[in-house]
Amino acid sequence: MGSSMTFREVTLYGKKIFITESSAEDDEFGSITDALILNGGLHSRKVKQEPTHVQVGDVRIGKGRLVIAAGPCAVESEDQLMEIGENVKKLGADMLRGGAFKPRTTPYTFQGLGKEGVRIMKKVGEATGLPTVSEIMDISDYIHFDGSIDMLQVGSRNSQNFSLLKFLGQREVPVLLKNGMGNTISEWLNSAEYILSGGNGNVVMCYRGVRGFEDGTRFTMDSGAIPVLMERSHLPICVDPSHPAGNREYVESLAMAAVAAGADMLEIEVHNNPDKALSDAKQQLDFERFSRLIKNVKKLREIMS
Amino acid sequence: MGSSMTFREVTLYGKKIFITESSAEDDEFGSITDALILNGGLHSRKVKQEPTHVQVGDVRIGKGRLVIAAGPCAVESEDQLMEIGENVKKLGADMLRGGAFKPRTTPYTFQGLGKEGVRIMKKVGEATGLPTVSEIMDISDYIHFDGSIDMLQVGSRNSQNFSLLKFLGQREVPVLLKNGMGNTISEWLNSAEYILSGGNGNVVMCYRGVRGFEDGTRFTMDSGAIPVLMERSHLPICVDPSHPAGNREYVESLAMAAVAAGADMLEIEVHNNPDKALSDAKQQLDFERFSRLIKNVKKLREIMS
Amino acid sequence: MGSSMTFREVTLYGKKIFITESSAEDDEFGSITDALILNGGLHSRKVKQEPTHVQVGDVRIGKGRLVIAAGPCAVESEDQLMEIGENVKKLGADMLRGGAFKPRTTPYTFQGLGKEGVRIMKKVGEATGLPTVSEIMDISDYIHFDGSIDMLQVGSRNSQNFSLLKFLGQREVPVLLKNGMGNTISEWLNSAEYILSGGNGNVVMCYRGVRGFEDGTRFTMDSGAIPVLMERSHLPICVDPSHPAGNREYVESLAMAAVAAGADMLEIEVHNNPDKALSDAKQQLDFERFSRLIKNVKKLREIMS
Amino acid sequence: MGSSMTFREVTLYGKKIFITESSAEDDEFGSITDALILNGGLHSRKVKQEPTHVQVGDVRIGKGRLVIAAGPCAVESEDQLMEIGENVKKLGADMLRGGAFKPRTTPYTFQGLGKEGVRIMKKVGEATGLPTVSEIMDISDYIHFDGSIDMLQVGSRNSQNFSLLKFLGQREVPVLLKNGMGNTISEWLNSAEYILSGGNGNVVMCYRGVRGFEDGTRFTMDSGAIPVLMERSHLPICVDPSHPAGNREYVESLAMAAVAAGADMLEIEVHNNPDKALSDAKQQLDFERFSRLIKNVKKLREIMS
């Protein structure tokens, strides 16, 4: 098996790369070209030293200006999203986030508006001029996103859904790849490699915390993930402070920590009426809190350049 | 949203059940019927007290006789699988396991034989008379499994792939549902609920360890998961001792612990030449070790009845 | 520093050993004698292949007969302990456990009877003929234990209290060393090494679970710890199933799993009136449950020899 | 037991408080005065809303100016510490840290200079004018610290050494209390409560990361710990970024994250020749890296006030 080498050619970051899919014996890196084997994969800073920027509409994610995507956990109605979109735009957000297909822990809670949610995202994105980001849960839903949503999010629960990752590797759409809540950084970078090795280099790594034993927060936000990612990979880094916080009182602290540690982008849950939200009610910010947060993280980013 | 109640009818374990998909506000149980809301979902022992048995071919999984599924991590060739199938059958295995579509951490390692692997599984299953279990990674692969594989495994990395779970809920095929490596038991039972609430009650819970900080083993096998599952749910319990062990020297101890704690089934990686295996080389058992293990776990199960 | 080698001589398991305390640069093994450096320390099976037995009164802990220590979390009164001691003795326990100095999470809960608790332990131990085991929290309390308690327990919270471990290394008293709830097996064996390297070889390793993210149990009982310990060390292995369970309904399953995985000893919390216990009320067994447990684990141990 | 209430009087933060040590039945808060029971203990912001400041020599720790303690993991010689002390002072450090009694994972590595190390700390502290902080491992060592060291550190491994905590509660010396690597924030605050309830209110909480499954760093630095502590307690918050990093390349990112999240103080390992350090070689900063770090964290603190 795999004794005859077959090569696949992809063009990534403007270079032609030849990839061999050999049968390595272990969960270690196998052979792409010898150069890549030694250097740890296409995500590695050894393969590409200069930081990568990912363009979403007119927003450029990577070293430089801090990018902020904001919006509700779930799209609930056109009115709701329009109000949120207009407000976060006015307050300085760069992108609009919102879930249409929602991965909910139980089947008996609000599962998102689906296709209709995508339509609303597109409409509000166009009305406000904000590029949009929304989660795709399955290959079969891609048809609804294609041409409507500017950046596709792969959520924590699908971070090792390799079928979905391979599929997205064959598109050009920018991907916001969250870490699996039970995965190491090394596993997460290998998930990114599934997309990169298909020829899609438009990947932003979005850290959303991991499982830990602490019960004072919803997930454990390991700040160490940021310098480790920066050292190992050229890909831009986003942090979602809302999910690890699990409580709106903690979101600003975590957002500040993320930017101070080196994050290039933040994805933040903001709602026009958080207490009535159909999902993640406790952790969504109201406009006032979001306004304060955005001022503070921007001030912080300025002194870091 | 959700103010007018719409009901969906499913038949589960011989009873008609009406499910409402309301818009609950939180990751708590929403409303199915009032009785179910209060009782914690279709997986709950409060809803169905007597233990469930899942039939796979002529094998009956649940309280009673210990069921053992054995076979290689990955199907590598027809010769390999035939040799393994015949040997594990002779040594007392009840079912044949083998991966055709493999979720590998990196894209540069052996990804499985795919469709051809499924064909081989079917052939060896029929030749040995062993019902087969193999992992499905994506809805779009279902067409290859349908009619060929007796029980579909949902792996740890897809344990919260709700699109896949909903899809399987609409079939009758038995499902071996592994726990996500970063999920709690409660989240895992809710993943089962996605299948049950579609009307498919043929779910076996398969524990394969969780992420922990211990580095002496590959995953942390929390024995407490077994009594907690037994208390909360009527579904049969399988344990995979191979993945938490990560080392063939530890597999028998973990298998014994699982059966002693109350597991109804074991799924064990066995290879004709473990050191040459194309994946999981370190944790697959040779026939000699498997022979000793199966004798000991059967002796143990006997004294427990 | 450390450039001139000074040797210290200890006699351990009937052999003279010379230990150098050099200034190694790292948390790796430093130099004892070259032979020991290469072999991983006095706890290592490479240094001493045959399993060690630790004698406590007339009880011999190690490979062979299963040893069971039972008794209350805390000694509450002479009447209480006498009733418990007589009952567990009658039901087949080999040793009496009971806490006199209690490490409680908060300062406002029952801290144990202290010196008076030790007196009661001694009295009940003598009356029932059961050797006793009780926790020592600080060097300064040793005076109360010396000559009164047969085996000293070092609890999870003091598992890396190296001052206490060094102190116990200079005595001959048998030590039941629990793992720290946040420690790896390797760190735990190094804690044992602090005792062994002082010349006290009477150490039994007692596993009591670790911190994990699962909230269905109190601690995560990693069954993998047992085969890893057996492979690396010659020291006897005890398991405390009561603390990881945190719930009396789960204790028997965990006890069975521990023995099936290879444990030589169990330490179990048993109370005459569990619901009224001054500490750990939920996880202490009543006599009926203990009676069933002890029958089942003994039956299990028999088939394993 | 505990049916007759006995009161103990302590004076804390200038107020008289009456504490009852009753026998609560559980690891829940027992009764101090009713007011305190309801409010969660002396560490709680509900008991004392305004932030506490802890004075160490002329340094004031708490809201306001960022305090930086810097120095080697271990005191290795007078020359070494003098060189380090003079340099960190010049670069802007406020306090001198250095270990004399070292809790090392194995008994065969450098255990610290002990009493002689304390003497050197005192000398260098006086020469540079920097107040000193050094770890105490056991009550019996207190005699060496008393009058020589300005602030006593309780390390992660002794964070639930309740005998030591009670002892320190009866002194007035400022305590830098690290979190246990396997403890929750709630348990850690209860460890602080052991000191406070003795009447010593001079406690600074020092977060040093927890155990997690990530292997890219030494410990998991959960940024969420900081806002949770700020919400629950009035005590000042310090962060040690060196231990979670485990790698000097990551220390500055973690230090920045800590200050941005709200920490009042940093404790940082700095060495004159890190690669030759007798302990923690990989994570100690050289003067150049420390110089850059201190400039950046001070600039950050400024914009946060």
PDB file of N, CA and C in Angstrom, chain A residues 247-305:
ATOM      1  N   ASN A 247     -20.266  33.851  30.672  1.00  0.00           N
ATOM      2  CA  ASN A 247     -20.842  34.819  31.603  1.00  0.00           C
ATOM      3  C   ASN A 247     -20.415  36.187  31.101  1.00  0.00           C
ATOM      4  N   ARG A 248     -21.375  37.048  30.835  1.00  0.00           N
ATOM      5  CA  ARG A 248     -20.978  38.312  30.197  1.00  0.00           C
ATOM      6  C   ARG A 248     -20.056  39.169  31.043  1.00  0.00           C
ATOM      7  N   GLU A 249     -20.061  38.948  32.360  1.00  0.00           N
ATOM      8  CA  GLU A 249     -19.190  39.754  33.217  1.00  0.00           C
ATOM      9  C   GLU A 249     -17.704  39.472  32.962  1.00  0.00           C
ATOM     10  N   TYR A 250     -17.402  38.322  32.391  1.00  0.00           N
ATOM     11  CA  TYR A 250     -15.989  37.941  32.229  1.00  0.00           C
ATOM     12  C   TYR A 250     -15.471  38.174  30.810  1.00  0.00           C
ATOM     13  N   VAL A 251     -16.377  38.504  29.876  1.00  0.00           N
ATOM     14  CA  VAL A 251     -15.977  38.542  28.462  1.00  0.00           C
ATOM     15  C   VAL A 251     -14.901  39.596  28.196  1.00  0.00           C
ATOM     16  N   GLU A 252     -15.059  40.796  28.775  1.00  0.00           N
ATOM     17  CA  GLU A 252     -14.077  41.838  28.473  1.00  0.00           C
ATOM     18  C   GLU A 252     -12.677  41.465  28.969  1.00  0.00           C
ATOM     19  N   SER A 253     -12.583  40.920  30.160  1.00  0.00           N
ATOM     20  CA  SER A 253     -11.266  40.484  30.670  1.00  0.00           C
ATOM     21  C   SER A 253     -10.617  39.492  29.709  1.00  0.00           C
ATOM     22  N   LEU A 254     -11.405  38.538  29.230  1.00  0.00           N
ATOM     23  CA  LEU A 254     -10.838  37.521  28.349  1.00  0.00           C
ATOM     24  C   LEU A 254     -10.474  38.115  26.990  1.00  0.00           C
ATOM     25  N   ALA A 255     -11.264  39.061  26.525  1.00  0.00           N
ATOM     26  CA  ALA A 255     -10.952  39.701  25.244  1.00  0.00           C
ATOM     27  C   ALA A 255      -9.648  40.491  25.370  1.00  0.00           C
ATOM     28  N   MET A 256      -9.496  41.206  26.458  1.00  0.00           N
ATOM     29  CA  MET A 256      -8.273  41.977  26.689  1.00  0.00           C
ATOM     30  C   MET A 256      -7.062  41.038  26.766  1.00  0.00           C
ATOM     31  N   ALA A 257      -7.225  39.946  27.506  1.00  0.00           N
ATOM     32  CA  ALA A 257      -6.120  38.980  27.634  1.00  0.00           C
ATOM     33  C   ALA A 257      -5.727  38.439  26.262  1.00  0.00           C
ATOM     34  N   ALA A 258      -6.721  38.157  25.432  1.00  0.00           N
ATOM     35  CA  ALA A 258      -6.455  37.583  24.112  1.00  0.00           C
ATOM     36  C   ALA A 258      -5.646  38.541  23.250  1.00  0.00           C
ATOM     37  N   VAL A 259      -6.060  39.801  23.240  1.00  0.00           N
ATOM     38  CA  VAL A 259      -5.367  40.787  22.410  1.00  0.00           C
ATOM     39  C   VAL A 259      -3.957  41.029  22.968  1.00  0.00           C
ATOM     40  N   ALA A 260      -3.851  41.115  24.289  1.00  0.00           N
ATOM     41  CA  ALA A 260      -2.539  41.349  24.893  1.00  0.00           C
ATOM     42  C   ALA A 260      -1.588  40.192  24.610  1.00  0.00           C
ATOM     43  N   ALA A 261      -2.124  38.990  24.527  1.00  0.00           N
ATOM     44  CA  ALA A 261      -1.277  37.826  24.253  1.00  0.00           C
ATOM     45  C   ALA A 261      -0.893  37.734  22.782  1.00  0.00           C
ATOM     46  N   GLY A 262      -1.610  38.481  21.921  1.00  0.00           N
ATOM     47  CA  GLY A 262      -1.202  38.497  20.516  1.00  0.00           C
ATOM     48  C   GLY A 262      -2.258  38.149  19.476  1.00  0.00           C
ATOM     49  N   ALA A 263      -3.517  38.004  19.877  1.00  0.00           N
ATOM     50  CA  ALA A 263      -4.560  37.652  18.904  1.00  0.00           C
ATOM     51  C   ALA A 263      -4.750  38.760  17.871  1.00  0.00           C
ATOM     52  N   ASP A 264      -5.094  38.370  16.634  1.00  0.00           N
ATOM     53  CA  ASP A 264      -5.296  39.306  15.529  1.00  0.00           C
ATOM     54  C   ASP A 264      -6.765  39.662  15.342  1.00  0.00           C
ATOM     55  N   MET A 265      -7.622  38.870  15.939  1.00  0.00           N
ATOM     56  CA  MET A 265      -9.064  39.024  15.687  1.00  0.00           C
ATOM     57  C   MET A 265      -9.832  38.538  16.915  1.00  0.00           C
ATOM     58  N   LEU A 266     -11.008  39.101  17.132  1.00  0.00           N
ATOM     59  CA  LEU A 266     -11.909  38.636  18.192  1.00  0.00           C
ATOM     60  C   LEU A 266     -13.260  38.320  17.570  1.00  0.00           C
ATOM     61  N   GLU A 267     -13.894  37.283  18.063  1.00  0.00           N
ATOM     62  CA  GLU A 267     -15.273  36.995  17.649  1.00  0.00           C
ATOM     63  C   GLU A 267     -16.123  37.028  18.914  1.00  0.00           C
ATOM     64  N   ILE A 268     -17.087  37.925  18.937  1.00  0.00           N
ATOM     65  CA  ILE A 268     -17.796  38.209  20.192  1.00  0.00           C
ATOM     66  C   ILE A 268     -19.301  38.136  20.002  1.00  0.00           C
ATOM     67  N   GLU A 269     -19.945  37.460  20.949  1.00  0.00           N
ATOM     68  CA  GLU A 269     -21.403  37.368  20.900  1.00  0.00           C
ATOM     69  C   GLU A 269     -22.043  38.623  21.490  1.00  0.00           C
ATOM     70  N   VAL A 270     -22.852  39.297  20.662  1.00  0.00           N
ATOM     71  CA  VAL A 270     -23.531  40.528  21.072  1.00  0.00           C
ATOM     72  C   VAL A 270     -25.004  40.382  20.690  1.00  0.00           C
ATOM     73  N   HIS A 271     -25.873  40.796  21.572  1.00  0.00           N
ATOM     74  CA  HIS A 271     -27.302  40.605  21.347  1.00  0.00           C
ATOM     75  C   HIS A 271     -28.030  41.891  21.732  1.00  0.00           C
ATOM     76  N   ASN A 272     -29.145  42.183  21.047  1.00  0.00           N
ATOM     77  CA  ASN A 272     -29.913  43.391  21.393  1.00  0.00           C
ATOM     78  C   ASN A 272     -30.673  43.231  22.708  1.00  0.00           C
ATOM     79  N   ASN A 273     -30.874  41.981  23.112  1.00  0.00           N
ATOM     80  CA  ASN A 273     -31.618  41.744  24.347  1.00  0.00           C
ATOM     81  C   ASN A 273     -31.141  40.412  24.939  1.00  0.00           C
ATOM     82  N   PRO A 274     -29.922  40.430  25.465  1.00  0.00           N
ATOM     83  CA  PRO A 274     -29.247  39.167  25.816  1.00  0.00           C
ATOM     84  C   PRO A 274     -30.092  38.221  26.673  1.00  0.00           C
ATOM     85  N   ASP A 275     -30.826  38.779  27.634  1.00  0.00           N
ATOM     86  CA  ASP A 275     -31.540  37.890  28.550  1.00  0.00           C
ATOM     87  C   ASP A 275     -32.652  37.111  27.859  1.00  0.00           C
ATOM     88  N   LYS A 276     -33.072  37.582  26.698  1.00  0.00           N
ATOM     89  CA  LYS A 276     -34.123  36.885  25.959  1.00  0.00           C
ATOM     90  C   LYS A 276     -33.563  36.058  24.799  1.00  0.00           C
ATOM     91  N   ALA A 277     -32.257  35.967  24.715  1.00  0.00           N
ATOM     92  CA  ALA A 277     -31.669  35.242  23.584  1.00  0.00           C
ATOM     93  C   ALA A 277     -32.104  33.783  23.594  1.00  0.00           C
ATOM     94  N   LEU A 278     -32.268  33.208  22.422  1.00  0.00           N
ATOM     95  CA  LEU A 278     -32.729  31.814  22.318  1.00  0.00           C
ATOM     96  C   LEU A 278     -31.607  30.811  22.586  1.00  0.00           C
ATOM     97  N   SER A 279     -30.386  31.287  22.721  1.00  0.00           N
ATOM     98  CA  SER A 279     -29.258  30.403  23.036  1.00  0.00           C
ATOM     99  C   SER A 279     -28.158  31.246  23.654  1.00  0.00           C
ATOM    100  N   ASP A 280     -27.321  30.609  24.477  1.00  0.00           N
ATOM    101  CA  ASP A 280     -26.181  31.305  25.098  1.00  0.00           C
ATOM    102  C   ASP A 280     -26.555  32.634  25.748  1.00  0.00           C
ATOM    103  N   ALA A 281     -27.710  32.670  26.376  1.00  0.00           N
ATOM    104  CA  ALA A 281     -28.199  33.929  26.930  1.00  0.00           C
ATOM    105  C   ALA A 281     -27.193  34.570  27.887  1.00  0.00           C
ATOM    106  N   LYS A 282     -26.566  33.768  28.722  1.00  0.00           N
ATOM    107  CA  LYS A 282     -25.728  34.339  29.785  1.00  0.00           C
ATOM    108  C   LYS A 282     -24.462  35.024  29.301  1.00  0.00           C
ATOM    109  N   GLN A 283     -23.973  34.588  28.140  1.00  0.00           N
ATOM    110  CA  GLN A 283     -22.666  35.095  27.742  1.00  0.00           C
ATOM    111  C   GLN A 283     -22.704  36.171  26.659  1.00  0.00           C
ATOM    112  N   GLN A 284     -23.889  36.481  26.125  1.00  0.00           N
ATOM    113  CA  GLN A 284     -23.954  37.502  25.081  1.00  0.00           C
ATOM    114  C   GLN A 284     -23.904  38.890  25.712  1.00  0.00           C
ATOM    115  N   LEU A 285     -23.186  39.810  25.056  1.00  0.00           N
ATOM    116  CA  LEU A 285     -23.072  41.173  25.560  1.00  0.00           C
ATOM    117  C   LEU A 285     -24.221  42.032  25.054  1.00  0.00           C
ATOM    118  N   ASP A 286     -24.625  43.021  25.858  1.00  0.00           N
ATOM    119  CA  ASP A 286     -25.513  44.061  25.347  1.00  0.00           C
ATOM    120  C   ASP A 286     -24.640  45.110  24.649  1.00  0.00           C
ATOM    121  N   PHE A 287     -25.270  46.070  24.007  1.00  0.00           N
ATOM    122  CA  PHE A 287     -24.497  47.053  23.228  1.00  0.00           C
ATOM    123  C   PHE A 287     -23.577  47.883  24.120  1.00  0.00           C
ATOM    124  N   GLU A 288     -24.034  48.185  25.325  1.00  0.00           N
ATOM    125  CA  GLU A 288     -23.233  49.030  26.201  1.00  0.00           C
ATOM    126  C   GLU A 288     -21.917  48.327  26.585  1.00  0.00           C
ATOM    127  N   ARG A 289     -22.049  47.071  26.981  1.00  0.00           N
ATOM    128  CA  ARG A 289     -20.832  46.336  27.329  1.00  0.00           C
ATOM    129  C   ARG A 289     -19.925  46.175  26.111  1.00  0.00           C
ATOM    130  N   PHE A 290     -20.546  45.931  24.954  1.00  0.00           N
ATOM    131  CA  PHE A 290     -19.738  45.747  23.745  1.00  0.00           C
ATOM    132  C   PHE A 290     -19.017  47.048  23.396  1.00  0.00           C
ATOM    133  N   SER A 291     -19.699  48.155  23.587  1.00  0.00           N
ATOM    134  CA  SER A 291     -19.110  49.457  23.286  1.00  0.00           C
ATOM    135  C   SER A 291     -17.859  49.694  24.139  1.00  0.00           C
ATOM    136  N   ARG A 292     -17.959  49.365  25.405  1.00  0.00           N
ATOM    137  CA  ARG A 292     -16.801  49.557  26.302  1.00  0.00           C
ATOM    138  C   ARG A 292     -15.677  48.607  25.912  1.00  0.00           C
ATOM    139  N   LEU A 293     -16.046  47.359  25.648  1.00  0.00           N
ATOM    140  CA  LEU A 293     -15.044  46.366  25.263  1.00  0.00           C
ATOM    141  C   LEU A 293     -14.270  46.798  24.023  1.00  0.00           C
ATOM    142  N   ILE A 294     -14.988  47.236  23.012  1.00  0.00           N
ATOM    143  CA  ILE A 294     -14.327  47.533  21.737  1.00  0.00           C
ATOM    144  C   ILE A 294     -13.382  48.727  21.897  1.00  0.00           C
ATOM    145  N   LYS A 295     -13.771  49.693  22.698  1.00  0.00           N
ATOM    146  CA  LYS A 295     -12.868  50.833  22.949  1.00  0.00           C
ATOM    147  C   LYS A 295     -11.589  50.361  23.624  1.00  0.00           C
ATOM    148  N   ASN A 296     -11.762  49.507  24.616  1.00  0.00           N
ATOM    149  CA  ASN A 296     -10.591  49.079  25.381  1.00  0.00           C
ATOM    150  C   ASN A 296      -9.658  48.165  24.589  1.00  0.00           C
ATOM    151  N   VAL A 297     -10.203  47.250  23.818  1.00  0.00           N
ATOM    152  CA  VAL A 297      -9.309  46.363  23.052  1.00  0.00           C
ATOM    153  C   VAL A 297      -8.604  47.135  21.933  1.00  0.00           C
ATOM    154  N   LYS A 298      -9.269  48.152  21.385  1.00  0.00           N
ATOM    155  CA  LYS A 298      -8.613  48.936  20.324  1.00  0.00           C
ATOM    156  C   LYS A 298      -7.475  49.778  20.892  1.00  0.00           C
ATOM    157  N   LYS A 299      -7.728  50.357  22.054  1.00  0.00           N
ATOM    158  CA  LYS A 299      -6.675  51.129  22.730  1.00  0.00           C
ATOM    159  C   LYS A 299      -5.481  50.218  23.017  1.00  0.00           C
ATOM    160  N   LEU A 300      -5.786  49.031  23.449  1.00  0.00           N
ATOM    161  CA  LEU A 300      -4.726  48.064  23.760  1.00  0.00           C
ATOM    162  C   LEU A 300      -3.944  47.685  22.500  1.00  0.00           C
ATOM    163  N   ARG A 301      -4.669  47.404  21.434  1.00  0.00           N
ATOM    164  CA  ARG A 301      -3.974  46.996  20.208  1.00  0.00           C
ATOM    165  C   ARG A 301      -3.029  48.096  19.723  1.00  0.00           C
ATOM    166  N   GLU A 302      -3.457  49.337  19.897  1.00  0.00           N
ATOM    167  CA  GLU A 302      -2.612  50.455  19.451  1.00  0.00           C
ATOM    168  C   GLU A 302      -1.238  50.467  20.108  1.00  0.00           C
ATOM    169  N   ILE A 303      -1.214  50.249  21.410  1.00  0.00           N
ATOM    170  CA  ILE A 303       0.085  50.327  22.095  1.00  0.00           C
ATOM    171  C   ILE A 303       0.943  49.097  21.813  1.00  0.00           C
ATOM    172  N   MET A 304       0.348  48.106  21.170  1.00  0.00           N
ATOM    173  CA  MET A 304       1.116  46.885  20.926  1.00  0.00           C
ATOM    174  C   MET A 304       1.835  46.904  19.583  1.00  0.00           C
ATOM    175  N   SER A 305       1.523  47.880  18.737  1.00  0.00           N
ATOM    176  CA  SER A 305       2.109  47.836  17.389  1.00  0.00           C
ATOM    177  C   SER A 305       3.468  48.531  17.347  1.00  0.00           C
TER     178      SER A 305
END
